[in-house]
């Protein structure tokens, strides 16, 4: 069993990287952002403001989250239904960022994340995986890249999904979210003391994947 934690700001390429490494190593990729997005989606559907702490906490009583791996893909079920790409919009990114600052939301999702890692070899990406969720991970990586590069990647990803967005808006939204995520009181985006910092601004995707696999093989 191996546990790999990948944390870092938005647009660093954590999910694409983690997905590729998982496929090459034959381990499970866990996208923890999808859990916060799913809570944000429920909150939005019920017309609760994402920064209405009491309102969001009240929603938790009616939320049942299940994570399933189907055809090698992670699906997060919300009360038995899979919202699919509806959690991937810029609006849901912002909802996820806001609800994730609420300690009870983080506590609500803690066991779900740890249970998956208990049962499987995983590469898990998020903001607090190395610091809070899997403090004993075998390998911790804090992945980053320049602001411009991260915004460009996020922009390309949204365009590829068919979303109609402007680069300036993506950059502004990304910066606002990163500030929120890294300055909140509970489990802010942070590199664990024993994390390896990996800046992939000038690295190709393949180089980044190879680097992580090399690091993973070294810690086996
Ligand atoms: O990785 P992502 O963009 O899908 O995450 C969406 C939001 O969820 C992000 O802005 C902050 C929050 N999040 C978090 O607080 N902790 C995690 N482990 C993963 C995501």
Coordinates of C-alpha atoms and ligand atoms in Angstrom, one line a residue:
X1 CA 0.0 0.0 0.0
X2 CA 1.2 3.5 -0.8
X3 CA -0.3 6.8 0.0
X4 CA 0.6 9.9 -2.0
X5 CA -0.7 13.4 -1.1
X6 CA -0.7 16.2 -3.6
X7 CA -1.6 19.6 -2.4
X8 CA -1.3 23.0 -3.9
X9 CA -3.1 26.0 -5.3
X10 CA -5.7 26.0 -8.1
X11 CA -4.5 25.4 -11.7
X12 CA -1.2 23.8 -10.6
X13 CA -2.3 20.7 -12.5
X14 CA -2.8 18.5 -9.4
X15 CA -5.8 16.5 -10.8
X16 CA -4.4 15.8 -14.3
X17 CA -1.1 14.8 -12.7
X18 CA -2.6 12.6 -10.0
X19 CA -4.9 10.9 -12.5
X20 CA -2.0 10.1 -14.8
X21 CA 0.2 8.8 -11.9
X22 CA -2.7 6.7 -10.6
X23 CA -3.2 5.1 -14.0
X24 CA 0.5 4.3 -14.4
X25 CA 0.9 3.0 -10.9
X26 CA -2.4 1.1 -10.8
X27 CA -3.6 2.9 -7.7
X28 CA -6.7 4.9 -6.9
X29 CA -7.0 8.6 -7.7
X30 CA -9.0 10.5 -5.1
X31 CA -10.2 14.0 -6.1
X32 CA -11.1 15.6 -2.8
X33 CA -12.1 18.9 -4.3
X34 CA -15.1 17.1 -5.9
X35 CA -16.4 16.5 -2.4
X36 CA -16.4 20.2 -1.5
X37 CA -17.9 21.0 -4.9
X38 CA -20.7 18.5 -4.3
X39 CA -21.6 20.1 -0.9
X40 CA -21.4 23.5 -2.7
X41 CA -23.8 22.2 -5.4
X42 CA -26.4 21.0 -2.8
X43 CA -26.1 24.4 -1.0
X44 CA -26.7 26.3 -4.3
X45 CA -29.6 24.1 -5.2
X46 CA -31.3 24.9 -1.9
X47 CA -30.7 28.7 -2.3
X48 CA -28.4 28.9 0.7
X49 CA -25.5 31.4 0.5
X50 CA -22.2 29.5 0.7
X51 CA -20.9 31.9 3.4
X52 CA -24.0 31.5 5.5
X53 CA -22.3 29.2 8.0
X54 CA -25.4 28.2 9.9
X55 CA -27.4 27.6 6.7
X56 CA -24.7 25.4 5.3
X57 CA -24.3 23.5 8.5
X58 CA -28.1 22.8 8.5
X59 CA -27.8 21.4 5.0
X60 CA -25.3 18.8 6.2
X61 CA -28.1 16.9 8.0
X62 CA -29.7 16.2 4.6
X63 CA -26.6 15.4 2.6
X64 CA -25.4 11.8 2.1
X65 CA -22.2 11.6 0.1
X66 CA -20.9 8.4 -1.4
X67 CA -17.7 8.0 -3.5
X68 CA -17.7 5.2 -6.0
X69 CA -15.0 4.1 -8.5
X70 CA -16.7 3.1 -11.7
X71 CA -14.8 2.2 -14.9
X72 CA -11.7 3.6 -13.3
X73 CA -13.3 7.0 -12.7
X74 CA -14.3 8.6 -9.4
X75 CA -18.0 9.5 -9.1
X76 CA -19.4 11.4 -6.1
X77 CA -23.0 10.6 -5.4
X78 CA -25.2 13.2 -3.7
X79 CA -28.1 11.5 -2.0
X80 CA -28.0 8.7 -4.6
X81 CA -27.5 10.9 -7.7
X82 CA -24.4 11.8 -9.6
X83 CA -24.3 15.5 -10.5
X84 CA -21.5 14.9 -13.0
X85 CA -20.0 18.0 -14.6
X86 CA -22.5 20.3 -12.9
X87 CA -20.0 20.6 -10.1
X88 CA -17.3 21.8 -12.4
X89 CA -18.4 25.4 -13.2
X90 CA -16.6 28.5 -12.0
X91 CA -19.6 29.2 -9.8
X92 CA -19.3 25.8 -8.1
X93 CA -15.5 26.4 -7.7
X94 CA -16.4 29.5 -5.7
X95 CA -19.1 27.7 -3.7
X96 CA -16.7 24.9 -2.9
X97 CA -14.1 27.3 -1.7
X98 CA -16.5 29.1 0.6
X99 CA -18.2 26.1 2.1
X100 CA -14.8 24.4 2.6
X101 CA -13.8 27.2 5.0
X102 CA -16.5 26.0 7.4
X103 CA -14.9 23.6 10.0
X104 CA -18.1 21.4 10.3
X105 CA -18.0 20.9 6.5
X106 CA -14.4 19.7 6.7
X107 CA -15.2 17.5 9.6
X108 CA -18.2 16.1 7.7
X109 CA -15.9 14.9 4.9
X110 CA -12.9 13.8 6.9
X111 CA -13.8 10.1 7.4
X112 CA -14.9 9.7 3.8
X113 CA -11.5 10.7 2.6
X114 CA -9.5 8.7 5.2
X115 CA -11.6 5.5 4.7
X116 CA -10.8 5.5 1.0
X117 CA -7.1 5.7 1.8
X118 CA -7.4 3.0 4.5
X119 CA -8.8 0.5 1.9
X120 CA -6.7 1.4 -1.2
X121 CA -3.3 2.6 -2.4
X122 CA -4.1 6.2 -3.3
X123 CA -2.9 9.4 -4.8
X124 CA -5.1 12.0 -3.3
X125 CA -5.2 15.7 -4.3
X126 CA -6.5 18.7 -2.4
X127 CA -5.3 21.4 -0.1
X128 CA -4.8 19.8 3.3
X129 CA -4.0 16.2 2.4
X130 CA -0.4 16.2 3.6
X131 CA -1.2 18.3 6.6
X132 CA -4.5 17.0 7.9
X133 CA -6.1 14.1 6.0
X134 CA -3.1 11.9 5.5
X135 CA -0.4 13.2 7.8
X136 CA 1.4 9.8 7.5
X137 CA 1.4 9.7 3.7
X138 CA 4.4 8.0 2.2
X139 CA 5.0 10.9 -0.2
X140 CA 3.8 14.4 0.0
X141 CA 4.1 16.8 -2.9
X142 CA 3.2 20.5 -2.9
X143 CA 2.7 21.3 -6.5
X144 CA 2.7 24.8 -7.8
X145 CA 3.4 26.9 -10.9
X146 CA 3.5 30.6 -11.7
X147 CA 0.2 32.5 -11.4
X148 CA 0.0 33.1 -15.2
X149 CA 0.7 29.5 -16.0
X150 CA -1.9 28.2 -13.5
X151 CA -4.6 30.6 -14.8
X152 CA -3.8 29.6 -18.4
X153 CA -4.2 25.9 -17.6
X154 CA -7.5 26.5 -15.8
X155 CA -8.7 28.6 -18.7
X156 CA -7.8 25.9 -21.2
X157 CA -9.5 23.2 -19.1
X158 CA -12.7 25.2 -18.9
X159 CA -12.7 26.0 -22.7
X160 CA -12.1 22.3 -23.4
X161 CA -15.2 21.5 -21.3
X162 CA -17.1 23.8 -23.6
X163 CA -17.5 26.6 -21.1
X164 CA -17.6 30.2 -22.3
X165 CA -15.1 32.0 -20.1
X166 CA -12.6 35.0 -20.3
X167 CA -9.0 34.6 -19.3
X168 CA -9.1 37.7 -17.1
X169 CA -12.1 36.4 -15.2
X170 CA -10.4 33.0 -14.7
X171 CA -7.3 34.6 -13.4
X172 CA -9.2 36.9 -11.0
X173 CA -11.4 34.0 -9.8
X174 CA -8.4 31.7 -9.3
X175 CA -6.6 34.4 -7.2
X176 CA -9.6 35.1 -5.1
X177 CA -10.1 31.4 -4.4
X178 CA -6.5 30.8 -3.6
X179 CA -6.5 33.7 -1.2
X180 CA -9.6 32.3 0.5
X181 CA -8.2 28.7 0.6
X182 CA -4.8 29.7 2.0
X183 CA -5.9 32.2 4.6
X184 CA -8.9 30.4 6.2
X185 CA -8.5 29.4 9.8
X186 CA -9.0 25.7 9.4
X187 CA -6.8 23.5 7.2
X188 CA -5.6 26.2 4.8
X189 CA -3.7 25.3 1.7
X190 CA -0.3 24.6 3.0
X191 CA 2.8 22.5 2.3
X192 CA 3.4 20.0 5.1
X193 CA 6.8 20.3 6.7
X194 CA 7.9 17.1 5.1
X195 CA 6.4 17.8 1.6
X196 CA 8.5 18.1 -1.5
X197 CA 7.9 21.4 -3.3
X198 CA 7.5 20.9 -7.0
X199 CA 7.2 23.9 -9.3
X200 CA 6.2 22.7 -12.7
X201 CA 6.0 26.1 -14.5
X202 CA 8.8 25.0 -16.8
X203 CA 8.2 21.3 -16.9
X204 CA 6.2 19.4 -19.4
X205 CA 3.3 17.3 -18.2
X206 CA 5.3 14.1 -18.9
X207 CA 8.3 15.4 -17.0
X208 CA 6.0 16.2 -14.0
X209 CA 4.4 12.7 -14.1
X210 CA 7.9 11.0 -14.4
X211 CA 9.2 13.0 -11.5
X212 CA 6.3 12.0 -9.2
X213 CA 6.7 8.3 -10.2
X214 CA 10.4 8.5 -9.5
X215 CA 9.8 10.0 -6.1
X216 CA 7.1 7.4 -5.4
X217 CA 9.4 4.5 -6.4
X218 CA 12.1 5.9 -4.1
X219 CA 9.8 5.8 -1.1
X220 CA 8.6 2.2 -1.6
Ligands
LIG1 O1 -9.4 21.2 -6.2 P1 -10.7 21.9 -6.5 O2 -10.5 23.2 -7.3 O3 -11.7 21.0 -7.2 O4 -11.3 22.4 -5.1 C1 -12.5 23.2 -5.0 C2 -12.4 23.9 -3.7 O5 -12.6 23.0 -2.6 C3 -11.1 24.7 -3.4 O6 -11.2 26.0 -3.8 C4 -11.0 24.5 -1.9 C5 -11.7 23.3 -1.5 N1 -10.9 22.2 -1.2 C6 -10.4 22.1 0.1 O7 -10.7 23.0 0.9 N2 -9.7 21.1 0.5 C7 -9.4 20.1 -0.3 N3 -8.7 19.0 0.1 C8 -9.8 20.1 -1.6 C9 -10.6 21.2 -2.0

